[in-house]
JSON list of C-alpha atoms in Angstrom, two decimals:
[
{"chain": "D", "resi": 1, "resn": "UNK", "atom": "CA", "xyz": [0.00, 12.63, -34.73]},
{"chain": "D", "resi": 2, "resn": "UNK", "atom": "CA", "xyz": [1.75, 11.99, -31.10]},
{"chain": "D", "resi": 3, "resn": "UNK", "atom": "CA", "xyz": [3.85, 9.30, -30.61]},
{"chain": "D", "resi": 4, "resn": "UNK", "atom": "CA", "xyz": [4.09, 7.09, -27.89]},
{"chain": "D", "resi": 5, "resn": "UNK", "atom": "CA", "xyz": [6.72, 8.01, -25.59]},
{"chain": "D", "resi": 6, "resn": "UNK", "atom": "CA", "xyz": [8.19, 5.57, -22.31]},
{"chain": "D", "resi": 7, "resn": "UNK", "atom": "CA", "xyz": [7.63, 6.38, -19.10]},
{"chain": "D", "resi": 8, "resn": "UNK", "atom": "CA", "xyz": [9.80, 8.81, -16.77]},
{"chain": "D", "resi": 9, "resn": "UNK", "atom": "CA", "xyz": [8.21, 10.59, -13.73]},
{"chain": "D", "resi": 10, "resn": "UNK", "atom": "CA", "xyz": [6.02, 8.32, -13.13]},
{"chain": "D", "resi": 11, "resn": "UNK", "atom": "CA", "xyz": [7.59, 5.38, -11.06]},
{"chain": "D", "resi": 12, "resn": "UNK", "atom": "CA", "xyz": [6.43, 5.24, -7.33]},
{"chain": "D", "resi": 13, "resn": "UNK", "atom": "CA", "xyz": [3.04, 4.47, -5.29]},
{"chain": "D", "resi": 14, "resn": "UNK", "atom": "CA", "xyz": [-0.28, 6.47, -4.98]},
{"chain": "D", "resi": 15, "resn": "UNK", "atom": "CA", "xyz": [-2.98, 6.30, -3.15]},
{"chain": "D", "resi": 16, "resn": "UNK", "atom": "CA", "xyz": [-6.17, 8.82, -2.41]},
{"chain": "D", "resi": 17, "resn": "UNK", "atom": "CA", "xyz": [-6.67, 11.16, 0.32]},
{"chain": "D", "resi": 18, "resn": "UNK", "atom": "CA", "xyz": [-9.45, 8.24, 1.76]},
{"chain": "D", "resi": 19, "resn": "UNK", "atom": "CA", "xyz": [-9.73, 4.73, 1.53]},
{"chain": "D", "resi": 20, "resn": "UNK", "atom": "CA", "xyz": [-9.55, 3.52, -2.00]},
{"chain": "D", "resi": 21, "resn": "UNK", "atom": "CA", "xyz": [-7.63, 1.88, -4.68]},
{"chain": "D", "resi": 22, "resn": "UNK", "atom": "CA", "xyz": [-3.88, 1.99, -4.81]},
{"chain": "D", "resi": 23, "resn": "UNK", "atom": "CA", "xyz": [-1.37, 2.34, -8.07]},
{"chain": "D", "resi": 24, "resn": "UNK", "atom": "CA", "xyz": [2.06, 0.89, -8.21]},
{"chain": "D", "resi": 25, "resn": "UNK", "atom": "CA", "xyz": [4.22, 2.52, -11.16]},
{"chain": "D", "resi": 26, "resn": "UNK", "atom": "CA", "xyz": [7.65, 0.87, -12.13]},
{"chain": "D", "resi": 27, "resn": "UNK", "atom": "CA", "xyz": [9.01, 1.51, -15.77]},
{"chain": "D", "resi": 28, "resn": "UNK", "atom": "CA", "xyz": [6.07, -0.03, -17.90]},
{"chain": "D", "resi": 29, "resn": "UNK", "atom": "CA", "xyz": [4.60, -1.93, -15.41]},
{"chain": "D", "resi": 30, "resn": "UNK", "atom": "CA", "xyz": [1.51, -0.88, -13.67]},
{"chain": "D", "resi": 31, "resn": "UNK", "atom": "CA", "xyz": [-0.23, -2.66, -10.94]},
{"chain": "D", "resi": 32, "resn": "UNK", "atom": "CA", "xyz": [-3.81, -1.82, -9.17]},
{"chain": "D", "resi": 33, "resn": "UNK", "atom": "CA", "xyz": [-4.66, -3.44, -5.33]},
{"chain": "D", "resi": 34, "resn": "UNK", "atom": "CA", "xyz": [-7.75, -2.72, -3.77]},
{"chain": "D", "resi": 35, "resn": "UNK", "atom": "CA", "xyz": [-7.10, -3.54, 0.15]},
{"chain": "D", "resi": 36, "resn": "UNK", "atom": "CA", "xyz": [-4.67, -5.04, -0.25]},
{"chain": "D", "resi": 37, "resn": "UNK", "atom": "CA", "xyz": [-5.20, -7.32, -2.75]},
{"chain": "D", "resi": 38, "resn": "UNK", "atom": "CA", "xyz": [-4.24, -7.47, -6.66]},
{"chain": "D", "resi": 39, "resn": "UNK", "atom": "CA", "xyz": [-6.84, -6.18, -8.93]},
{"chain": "D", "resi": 40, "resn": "UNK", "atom": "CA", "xyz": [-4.88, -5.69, -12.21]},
{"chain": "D", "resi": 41, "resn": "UNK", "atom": "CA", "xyz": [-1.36, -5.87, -13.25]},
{"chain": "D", "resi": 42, "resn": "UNK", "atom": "CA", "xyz": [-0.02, -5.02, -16.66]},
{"chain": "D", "resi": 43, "resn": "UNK", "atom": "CA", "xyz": [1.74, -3.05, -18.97]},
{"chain": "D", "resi": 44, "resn": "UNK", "atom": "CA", "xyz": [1.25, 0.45, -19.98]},
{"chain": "D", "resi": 45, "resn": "UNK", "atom": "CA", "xyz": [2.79, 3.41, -23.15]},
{"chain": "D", "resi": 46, "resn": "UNK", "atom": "CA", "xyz": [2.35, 6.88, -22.54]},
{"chain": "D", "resi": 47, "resn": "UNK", "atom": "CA", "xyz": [0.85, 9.89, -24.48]},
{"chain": "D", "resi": 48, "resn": "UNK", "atom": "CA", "xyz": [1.49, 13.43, -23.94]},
{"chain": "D", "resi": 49, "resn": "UNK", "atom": "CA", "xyz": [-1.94, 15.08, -23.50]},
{"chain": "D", "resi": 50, "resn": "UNK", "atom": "CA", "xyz": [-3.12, 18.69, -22.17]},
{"chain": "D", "resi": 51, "resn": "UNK", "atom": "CA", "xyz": [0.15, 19.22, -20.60]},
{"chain": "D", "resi": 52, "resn": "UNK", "atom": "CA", "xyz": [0.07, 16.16, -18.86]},
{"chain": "D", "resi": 53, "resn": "UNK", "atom": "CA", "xyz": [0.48, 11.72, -20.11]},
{"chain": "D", "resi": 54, "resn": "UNK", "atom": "CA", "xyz": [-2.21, 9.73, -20.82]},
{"chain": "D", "resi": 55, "resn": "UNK", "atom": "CA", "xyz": [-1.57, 6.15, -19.55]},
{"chain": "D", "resi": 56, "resn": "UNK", "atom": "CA", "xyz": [-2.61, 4.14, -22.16]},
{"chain": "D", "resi": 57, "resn": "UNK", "atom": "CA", "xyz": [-3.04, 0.30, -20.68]},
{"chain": "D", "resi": 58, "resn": "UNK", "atom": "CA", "xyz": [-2.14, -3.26, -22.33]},
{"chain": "D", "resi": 59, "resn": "UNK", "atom": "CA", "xyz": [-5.39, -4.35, -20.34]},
{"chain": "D", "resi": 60, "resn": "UNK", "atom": "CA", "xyz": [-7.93, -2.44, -18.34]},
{"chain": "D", "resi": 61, "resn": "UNK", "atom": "CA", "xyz": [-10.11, -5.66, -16.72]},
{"chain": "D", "resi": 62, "resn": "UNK", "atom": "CA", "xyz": [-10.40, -5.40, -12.81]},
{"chain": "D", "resi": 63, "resn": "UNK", "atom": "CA", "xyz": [-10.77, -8.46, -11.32]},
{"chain": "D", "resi": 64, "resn": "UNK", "atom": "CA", "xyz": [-10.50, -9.94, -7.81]},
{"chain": "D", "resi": 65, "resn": "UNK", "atom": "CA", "xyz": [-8.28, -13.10, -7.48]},
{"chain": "D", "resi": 66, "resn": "UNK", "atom": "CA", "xyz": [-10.43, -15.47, -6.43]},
{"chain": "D", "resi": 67, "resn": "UNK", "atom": "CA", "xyz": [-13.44, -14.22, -9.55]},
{"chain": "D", "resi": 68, "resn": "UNK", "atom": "CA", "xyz": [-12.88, -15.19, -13.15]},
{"chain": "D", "resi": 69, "resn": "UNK", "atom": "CA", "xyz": [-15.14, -12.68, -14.19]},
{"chain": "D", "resi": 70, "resn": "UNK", "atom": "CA", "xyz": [-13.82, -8.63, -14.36]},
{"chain": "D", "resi": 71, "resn": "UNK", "atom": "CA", "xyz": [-15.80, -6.55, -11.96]},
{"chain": "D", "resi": 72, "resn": "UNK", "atom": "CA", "xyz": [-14.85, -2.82, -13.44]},
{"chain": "D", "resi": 73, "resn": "UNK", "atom": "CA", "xyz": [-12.91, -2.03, -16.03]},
{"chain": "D", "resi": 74, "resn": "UNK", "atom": "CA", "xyz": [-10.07, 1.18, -16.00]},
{"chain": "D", "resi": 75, "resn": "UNK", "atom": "CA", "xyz": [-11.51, 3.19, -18.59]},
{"chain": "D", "resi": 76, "resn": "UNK", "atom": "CA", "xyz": [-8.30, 6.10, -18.34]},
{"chain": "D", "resi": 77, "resn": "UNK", "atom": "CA", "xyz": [-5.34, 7.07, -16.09]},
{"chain": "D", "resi": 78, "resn": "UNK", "atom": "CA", "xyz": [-4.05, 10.42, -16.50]},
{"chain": "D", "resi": 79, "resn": "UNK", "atom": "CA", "xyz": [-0.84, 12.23, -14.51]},
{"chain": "D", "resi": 80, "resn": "UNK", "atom": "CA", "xyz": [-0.81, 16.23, -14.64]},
{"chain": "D", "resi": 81, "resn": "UNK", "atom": "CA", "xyz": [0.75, 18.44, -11.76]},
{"chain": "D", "resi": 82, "resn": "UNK", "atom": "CA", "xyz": [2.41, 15.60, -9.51]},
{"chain": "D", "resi": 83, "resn": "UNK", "atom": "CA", "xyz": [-1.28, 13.58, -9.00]},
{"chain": "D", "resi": 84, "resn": "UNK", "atom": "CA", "xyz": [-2.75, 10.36, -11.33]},
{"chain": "D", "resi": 85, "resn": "UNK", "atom": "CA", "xyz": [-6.27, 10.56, -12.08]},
{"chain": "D", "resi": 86, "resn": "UNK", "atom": "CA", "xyz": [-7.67, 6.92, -12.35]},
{"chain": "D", "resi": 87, "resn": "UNK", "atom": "CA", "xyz": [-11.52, 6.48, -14.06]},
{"chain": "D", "resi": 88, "resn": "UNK", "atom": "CA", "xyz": [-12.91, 3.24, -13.12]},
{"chain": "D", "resi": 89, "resn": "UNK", "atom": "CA", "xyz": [-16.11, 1.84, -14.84]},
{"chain": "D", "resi": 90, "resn": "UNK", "atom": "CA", "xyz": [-18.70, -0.18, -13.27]},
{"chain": "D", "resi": 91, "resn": "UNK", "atom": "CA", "xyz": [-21.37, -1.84, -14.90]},
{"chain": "D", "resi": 92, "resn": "UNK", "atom": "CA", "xyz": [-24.17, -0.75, -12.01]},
{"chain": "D", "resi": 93, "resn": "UNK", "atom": "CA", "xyz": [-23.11, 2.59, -11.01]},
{"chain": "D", "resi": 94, "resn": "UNK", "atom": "CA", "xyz": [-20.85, 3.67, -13.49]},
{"chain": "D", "resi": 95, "resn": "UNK", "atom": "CA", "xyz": [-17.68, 6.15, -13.68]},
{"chain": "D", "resi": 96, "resn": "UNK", "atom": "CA", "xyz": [-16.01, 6.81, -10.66]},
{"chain": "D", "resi": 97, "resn": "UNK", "atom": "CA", "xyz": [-12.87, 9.05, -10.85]},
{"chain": "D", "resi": 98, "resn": "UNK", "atom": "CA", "xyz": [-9.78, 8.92, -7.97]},
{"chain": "D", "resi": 99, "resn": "UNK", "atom": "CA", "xyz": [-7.60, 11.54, -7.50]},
{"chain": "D", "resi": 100, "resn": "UNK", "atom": "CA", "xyz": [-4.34, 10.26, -6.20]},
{"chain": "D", "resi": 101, "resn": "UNK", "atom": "CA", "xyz": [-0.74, 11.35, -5.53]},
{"chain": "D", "resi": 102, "resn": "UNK", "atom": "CA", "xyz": [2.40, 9.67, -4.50]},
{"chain": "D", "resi": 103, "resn": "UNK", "atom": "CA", "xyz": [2.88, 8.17, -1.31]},
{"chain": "D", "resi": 104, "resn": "UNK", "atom": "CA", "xyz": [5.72, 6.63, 1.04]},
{"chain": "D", "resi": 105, "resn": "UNK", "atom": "CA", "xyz": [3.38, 4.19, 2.66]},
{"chain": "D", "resi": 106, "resn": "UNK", "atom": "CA", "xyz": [4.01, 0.11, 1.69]},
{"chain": "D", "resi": 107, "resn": "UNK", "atom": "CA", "xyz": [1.27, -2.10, 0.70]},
{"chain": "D", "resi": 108, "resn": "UNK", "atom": "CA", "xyz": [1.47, -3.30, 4.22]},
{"chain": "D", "resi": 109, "resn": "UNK", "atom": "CA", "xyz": [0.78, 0.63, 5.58]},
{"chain": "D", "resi": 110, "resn": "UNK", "atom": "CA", "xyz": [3.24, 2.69, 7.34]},
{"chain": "D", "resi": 111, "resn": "UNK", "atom": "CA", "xyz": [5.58, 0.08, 7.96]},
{"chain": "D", "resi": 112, "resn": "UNK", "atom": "CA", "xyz": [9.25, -0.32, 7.02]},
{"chain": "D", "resi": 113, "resn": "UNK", "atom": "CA", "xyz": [10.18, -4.06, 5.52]},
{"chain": "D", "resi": 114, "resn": "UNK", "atom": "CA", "xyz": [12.71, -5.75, 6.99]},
{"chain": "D", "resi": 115, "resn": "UNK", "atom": "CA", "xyz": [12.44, -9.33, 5.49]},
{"chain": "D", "resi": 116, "resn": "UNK", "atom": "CA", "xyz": [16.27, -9.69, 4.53]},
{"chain": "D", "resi": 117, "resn": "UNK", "atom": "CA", "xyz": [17.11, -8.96, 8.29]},
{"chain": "D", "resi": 118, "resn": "UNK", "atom": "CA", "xyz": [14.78, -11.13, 10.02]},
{"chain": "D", "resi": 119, "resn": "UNK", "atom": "CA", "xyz": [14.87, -14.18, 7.28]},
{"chain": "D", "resi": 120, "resn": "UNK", "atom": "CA", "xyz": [18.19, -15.72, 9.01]},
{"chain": "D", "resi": 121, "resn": "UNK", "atom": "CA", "xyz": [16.68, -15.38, 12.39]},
{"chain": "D", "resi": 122, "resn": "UNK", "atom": "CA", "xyz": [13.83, -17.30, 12.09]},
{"chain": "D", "resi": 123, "resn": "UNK", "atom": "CA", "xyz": [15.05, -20.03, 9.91]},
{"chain": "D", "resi": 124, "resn": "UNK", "atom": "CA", "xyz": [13.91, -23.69, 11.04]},
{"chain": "D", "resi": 125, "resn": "UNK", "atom": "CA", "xyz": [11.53, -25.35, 13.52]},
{"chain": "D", "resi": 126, "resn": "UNK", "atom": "CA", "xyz": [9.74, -23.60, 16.23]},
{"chain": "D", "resi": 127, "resn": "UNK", "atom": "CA", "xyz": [7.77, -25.65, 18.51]},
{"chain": "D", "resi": 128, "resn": "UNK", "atom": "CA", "xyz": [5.20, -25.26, 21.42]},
{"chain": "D", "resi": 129, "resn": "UNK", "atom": "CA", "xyz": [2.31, -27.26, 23.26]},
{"chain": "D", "resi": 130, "resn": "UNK", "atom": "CA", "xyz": [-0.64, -26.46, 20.86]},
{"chain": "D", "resi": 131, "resn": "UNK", "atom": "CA", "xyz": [1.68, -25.72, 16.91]},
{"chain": "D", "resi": 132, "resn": "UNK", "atom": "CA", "xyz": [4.38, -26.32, 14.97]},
{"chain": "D", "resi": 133, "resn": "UNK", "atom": "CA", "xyz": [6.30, -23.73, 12.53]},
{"chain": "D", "resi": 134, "resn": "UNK", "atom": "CA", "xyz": [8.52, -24.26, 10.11]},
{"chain": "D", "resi": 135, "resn": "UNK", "atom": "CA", "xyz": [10.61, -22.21, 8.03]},
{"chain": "D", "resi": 136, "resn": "UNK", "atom": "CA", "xyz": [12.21, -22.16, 5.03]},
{"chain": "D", "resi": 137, "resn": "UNK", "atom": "CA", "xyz": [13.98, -19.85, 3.01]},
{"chain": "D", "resi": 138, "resn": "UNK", "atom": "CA", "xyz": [10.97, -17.21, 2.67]},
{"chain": "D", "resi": 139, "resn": "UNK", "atom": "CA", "xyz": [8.44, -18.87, 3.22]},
{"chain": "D", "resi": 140, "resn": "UNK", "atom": "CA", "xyz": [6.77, -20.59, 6.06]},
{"chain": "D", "resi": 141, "resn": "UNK", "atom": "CA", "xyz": [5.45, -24.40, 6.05]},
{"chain": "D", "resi": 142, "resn": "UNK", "atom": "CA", "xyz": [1.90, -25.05, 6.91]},
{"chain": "D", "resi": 143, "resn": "UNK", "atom": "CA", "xyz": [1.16, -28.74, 6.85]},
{"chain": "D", "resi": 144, "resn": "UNK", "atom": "CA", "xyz": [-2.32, -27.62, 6.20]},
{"chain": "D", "resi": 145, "resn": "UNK", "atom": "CA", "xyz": [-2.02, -25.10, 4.00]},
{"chain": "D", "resi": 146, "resn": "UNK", "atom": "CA", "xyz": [1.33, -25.45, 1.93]},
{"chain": "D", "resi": 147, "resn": "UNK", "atom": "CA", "xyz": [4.52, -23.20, 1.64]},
{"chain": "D", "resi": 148, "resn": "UNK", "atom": "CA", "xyz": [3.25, -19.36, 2.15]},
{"chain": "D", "resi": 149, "resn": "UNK", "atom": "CA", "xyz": [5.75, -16.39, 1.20]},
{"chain": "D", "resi": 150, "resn": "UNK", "atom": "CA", "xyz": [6.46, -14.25, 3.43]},
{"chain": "D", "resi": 151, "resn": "UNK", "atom": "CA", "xyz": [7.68, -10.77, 4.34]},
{"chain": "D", "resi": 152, "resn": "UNK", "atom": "CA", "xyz": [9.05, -9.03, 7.77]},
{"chain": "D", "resi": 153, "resn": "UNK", "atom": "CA", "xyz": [7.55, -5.60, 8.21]},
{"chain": "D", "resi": 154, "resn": "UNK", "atom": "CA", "xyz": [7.98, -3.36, 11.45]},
{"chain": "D", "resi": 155, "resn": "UNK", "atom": "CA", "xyz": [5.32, -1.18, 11.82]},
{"chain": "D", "resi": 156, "resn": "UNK", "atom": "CA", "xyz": [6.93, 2.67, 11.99]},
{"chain": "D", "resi": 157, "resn": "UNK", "atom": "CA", "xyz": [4.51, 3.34, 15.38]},
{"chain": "D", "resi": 158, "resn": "UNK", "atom": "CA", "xyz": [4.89, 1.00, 17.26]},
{"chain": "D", "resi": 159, "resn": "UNK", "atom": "CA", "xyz": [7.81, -0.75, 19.47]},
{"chain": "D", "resi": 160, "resn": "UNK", "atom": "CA", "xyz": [10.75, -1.04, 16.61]},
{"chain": "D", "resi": 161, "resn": "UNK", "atom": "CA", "xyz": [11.81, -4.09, 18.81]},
{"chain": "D", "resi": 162, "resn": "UNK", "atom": "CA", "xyz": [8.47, -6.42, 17.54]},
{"chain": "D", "resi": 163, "resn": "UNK", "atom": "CA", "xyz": [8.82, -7.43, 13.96]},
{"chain": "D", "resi": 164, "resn": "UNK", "atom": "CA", "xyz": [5.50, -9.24, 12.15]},
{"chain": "D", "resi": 165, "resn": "UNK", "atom": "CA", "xyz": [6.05, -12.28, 9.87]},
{"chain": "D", "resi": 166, "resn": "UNK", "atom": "CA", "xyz": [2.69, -11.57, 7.34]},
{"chain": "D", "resi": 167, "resn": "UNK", "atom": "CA", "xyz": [2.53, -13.25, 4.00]},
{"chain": "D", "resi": 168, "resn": "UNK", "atom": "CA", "xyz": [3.24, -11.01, 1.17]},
{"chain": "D", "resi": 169, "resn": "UNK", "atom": "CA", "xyz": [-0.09, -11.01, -0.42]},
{"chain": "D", "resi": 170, "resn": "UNK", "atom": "CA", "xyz": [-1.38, -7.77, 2.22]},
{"chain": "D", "resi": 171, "resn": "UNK", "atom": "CA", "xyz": [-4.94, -9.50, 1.30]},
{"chain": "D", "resi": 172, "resn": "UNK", "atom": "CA", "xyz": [-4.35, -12.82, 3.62]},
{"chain": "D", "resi": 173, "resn": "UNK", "atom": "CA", "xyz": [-5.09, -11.41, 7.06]},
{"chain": "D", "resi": 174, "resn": "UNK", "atom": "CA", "xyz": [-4.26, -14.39, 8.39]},
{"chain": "D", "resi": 175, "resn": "UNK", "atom": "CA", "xyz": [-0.71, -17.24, 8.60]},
{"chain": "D", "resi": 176, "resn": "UNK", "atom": "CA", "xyz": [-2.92, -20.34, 8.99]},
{"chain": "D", "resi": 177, "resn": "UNK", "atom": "CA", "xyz": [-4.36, -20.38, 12.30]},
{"chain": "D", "resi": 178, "resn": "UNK", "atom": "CA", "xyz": [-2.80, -17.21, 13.11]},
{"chain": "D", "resi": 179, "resn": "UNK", "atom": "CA", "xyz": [-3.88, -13.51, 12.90]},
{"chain": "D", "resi": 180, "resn": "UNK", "atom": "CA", "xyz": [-0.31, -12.44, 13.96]},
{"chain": "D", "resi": 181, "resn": "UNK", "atom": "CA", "xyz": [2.98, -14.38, 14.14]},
{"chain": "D", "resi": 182, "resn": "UNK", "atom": "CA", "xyz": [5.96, -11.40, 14.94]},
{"chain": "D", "resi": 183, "resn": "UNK", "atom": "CA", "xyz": [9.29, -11.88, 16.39]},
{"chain": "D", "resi": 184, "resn": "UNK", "atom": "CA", "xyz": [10.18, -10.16, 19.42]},
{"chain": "D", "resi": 185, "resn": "UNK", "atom": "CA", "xyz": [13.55, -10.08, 21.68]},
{"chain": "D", "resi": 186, "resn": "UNK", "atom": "CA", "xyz": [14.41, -13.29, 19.81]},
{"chain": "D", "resi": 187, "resn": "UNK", "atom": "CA", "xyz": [11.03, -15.30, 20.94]},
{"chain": "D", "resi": 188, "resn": "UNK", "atom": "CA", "xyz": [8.36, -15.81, 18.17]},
{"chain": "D", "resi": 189, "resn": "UNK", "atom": "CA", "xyz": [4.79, -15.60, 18.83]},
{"chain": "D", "resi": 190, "resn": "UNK", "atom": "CA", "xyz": [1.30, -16.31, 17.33]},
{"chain": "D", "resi": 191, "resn": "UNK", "atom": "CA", "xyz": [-1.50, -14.54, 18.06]},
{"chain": "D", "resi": 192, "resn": "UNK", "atom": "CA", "xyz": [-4.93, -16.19, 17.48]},
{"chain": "D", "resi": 193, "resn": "UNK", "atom": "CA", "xyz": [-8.03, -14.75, 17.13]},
{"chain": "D", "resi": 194, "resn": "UNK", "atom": "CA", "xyz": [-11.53, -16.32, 18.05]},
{"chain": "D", "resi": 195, "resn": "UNK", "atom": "CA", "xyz": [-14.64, -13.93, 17.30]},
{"chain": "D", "resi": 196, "resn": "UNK", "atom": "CA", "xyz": [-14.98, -11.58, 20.60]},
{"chain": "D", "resi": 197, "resn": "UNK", "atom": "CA", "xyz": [-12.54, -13.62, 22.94]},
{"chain": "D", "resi": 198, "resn": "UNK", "atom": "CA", "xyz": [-9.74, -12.43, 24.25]},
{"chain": "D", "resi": 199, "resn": "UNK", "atom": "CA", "xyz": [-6.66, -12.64, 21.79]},
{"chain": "D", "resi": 200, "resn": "UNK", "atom": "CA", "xyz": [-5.21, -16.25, 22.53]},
{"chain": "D", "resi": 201, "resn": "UNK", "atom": "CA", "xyz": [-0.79, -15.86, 22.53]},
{"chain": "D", "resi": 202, "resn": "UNK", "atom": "CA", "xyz": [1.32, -18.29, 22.21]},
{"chain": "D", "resi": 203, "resn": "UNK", "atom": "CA", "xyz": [4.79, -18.30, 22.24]},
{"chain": "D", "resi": 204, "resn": "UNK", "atom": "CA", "xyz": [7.04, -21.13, 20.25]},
{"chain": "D", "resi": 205, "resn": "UNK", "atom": "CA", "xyz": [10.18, -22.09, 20.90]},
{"chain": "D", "resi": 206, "resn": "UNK", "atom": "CA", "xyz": [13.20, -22.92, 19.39]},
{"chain": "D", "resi": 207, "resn": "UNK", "atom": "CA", "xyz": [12.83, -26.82, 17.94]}
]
């Protein structure tokens, strides 16, 4: 009989060659997104099978975070030859297989995270003639909306000057009223975003 056996090779990201599901690996942990957004996190053993591990999963319910109900289930996860094989089941249209392999790219994209640098920069109020922002710590204050985490990402194409402020969870396209809210030669800004208009900027100052 084979015994379970702990992780090794296995730690990192992967994603498909398309758009798709993505799999974070660290030690035992294991955690599924699907654009962004949590779809299962959990614990996992391993089996040695046809030359390859078996991932055998603590739970295998998919579920969106704002459903109670699962809408697949991970019926196996195998890693042979440097790429994780994921089979999700769906109640309607049934097994759908992923073939993924490791990846550099963030949750956020191709971006390089920069939250512990830009954290003591923003710190505090930041005013202007149509919002207020407030910082503390890591997170941001929205009178509206409570305390939202955040992270500071700089996007690896564009100017390395312009740093966004996004919330953590990659899901939330949006800080409150604002589609983007980035830091830039020591001004912040907030971009706002109504249907086909023209983007609306505004930029805050120091409070």
């Amino acid at each position: 009989m084979l015994g379970l056996k702990k992780p090794s090779k296995l730690d990192g990201a992967y994603e498909p060659a398309h758009i798709g599901p993505r799999v974070e690996i660290e030690g035992e942990s294991i955690t599924i997104l699907w654009r962004g957004g949590v779809t299962l996190s959990t614990t996992f053993k391993t089996k040695e099978w046809n030359g390859g591990l078996i991932l055998i999963l603590a739970d295998d319910k998919l579920k969106y975070s704002y459903e109670a109900q699962p809408y697949a289930e991970v019926k196996e996860i195998s890693f042979k030859s440097g790429e994780l094989r994921v089979t999700q089941h769906f109640p309607i249209s049934g097994d759908n297989t992923e073939v993924m392999k490791k990846t550099r790219r963030t949750r956020f994209g191709d971006v390089t995270m920069v939250t512990e640098e830009i954290l003591p920069q923003i710190q505090g109020l930041w005013t202007s003639a149509f919002a207020t922002l407030r910082f503390e710590g890591d997170k941001l204050m929205l009178d509206k909306y409570g305390g939202r985490k955040i992270v500071g990402l700089r996007v690896n194409y564009e100017d390395p000057g312009r740093v966004y402020i996004q919330d953590i969870d990659p899901s939330r396209e949006t800080l409150g009223l604002f589609h983007k809210v980035y830091l830039e030669n020591g001004s912040l800004y907030g971009v706002i975003q109504v249907d086909d208009a023209e983007p609306i900027r505004i930029e805050f100052q120091r409070g």
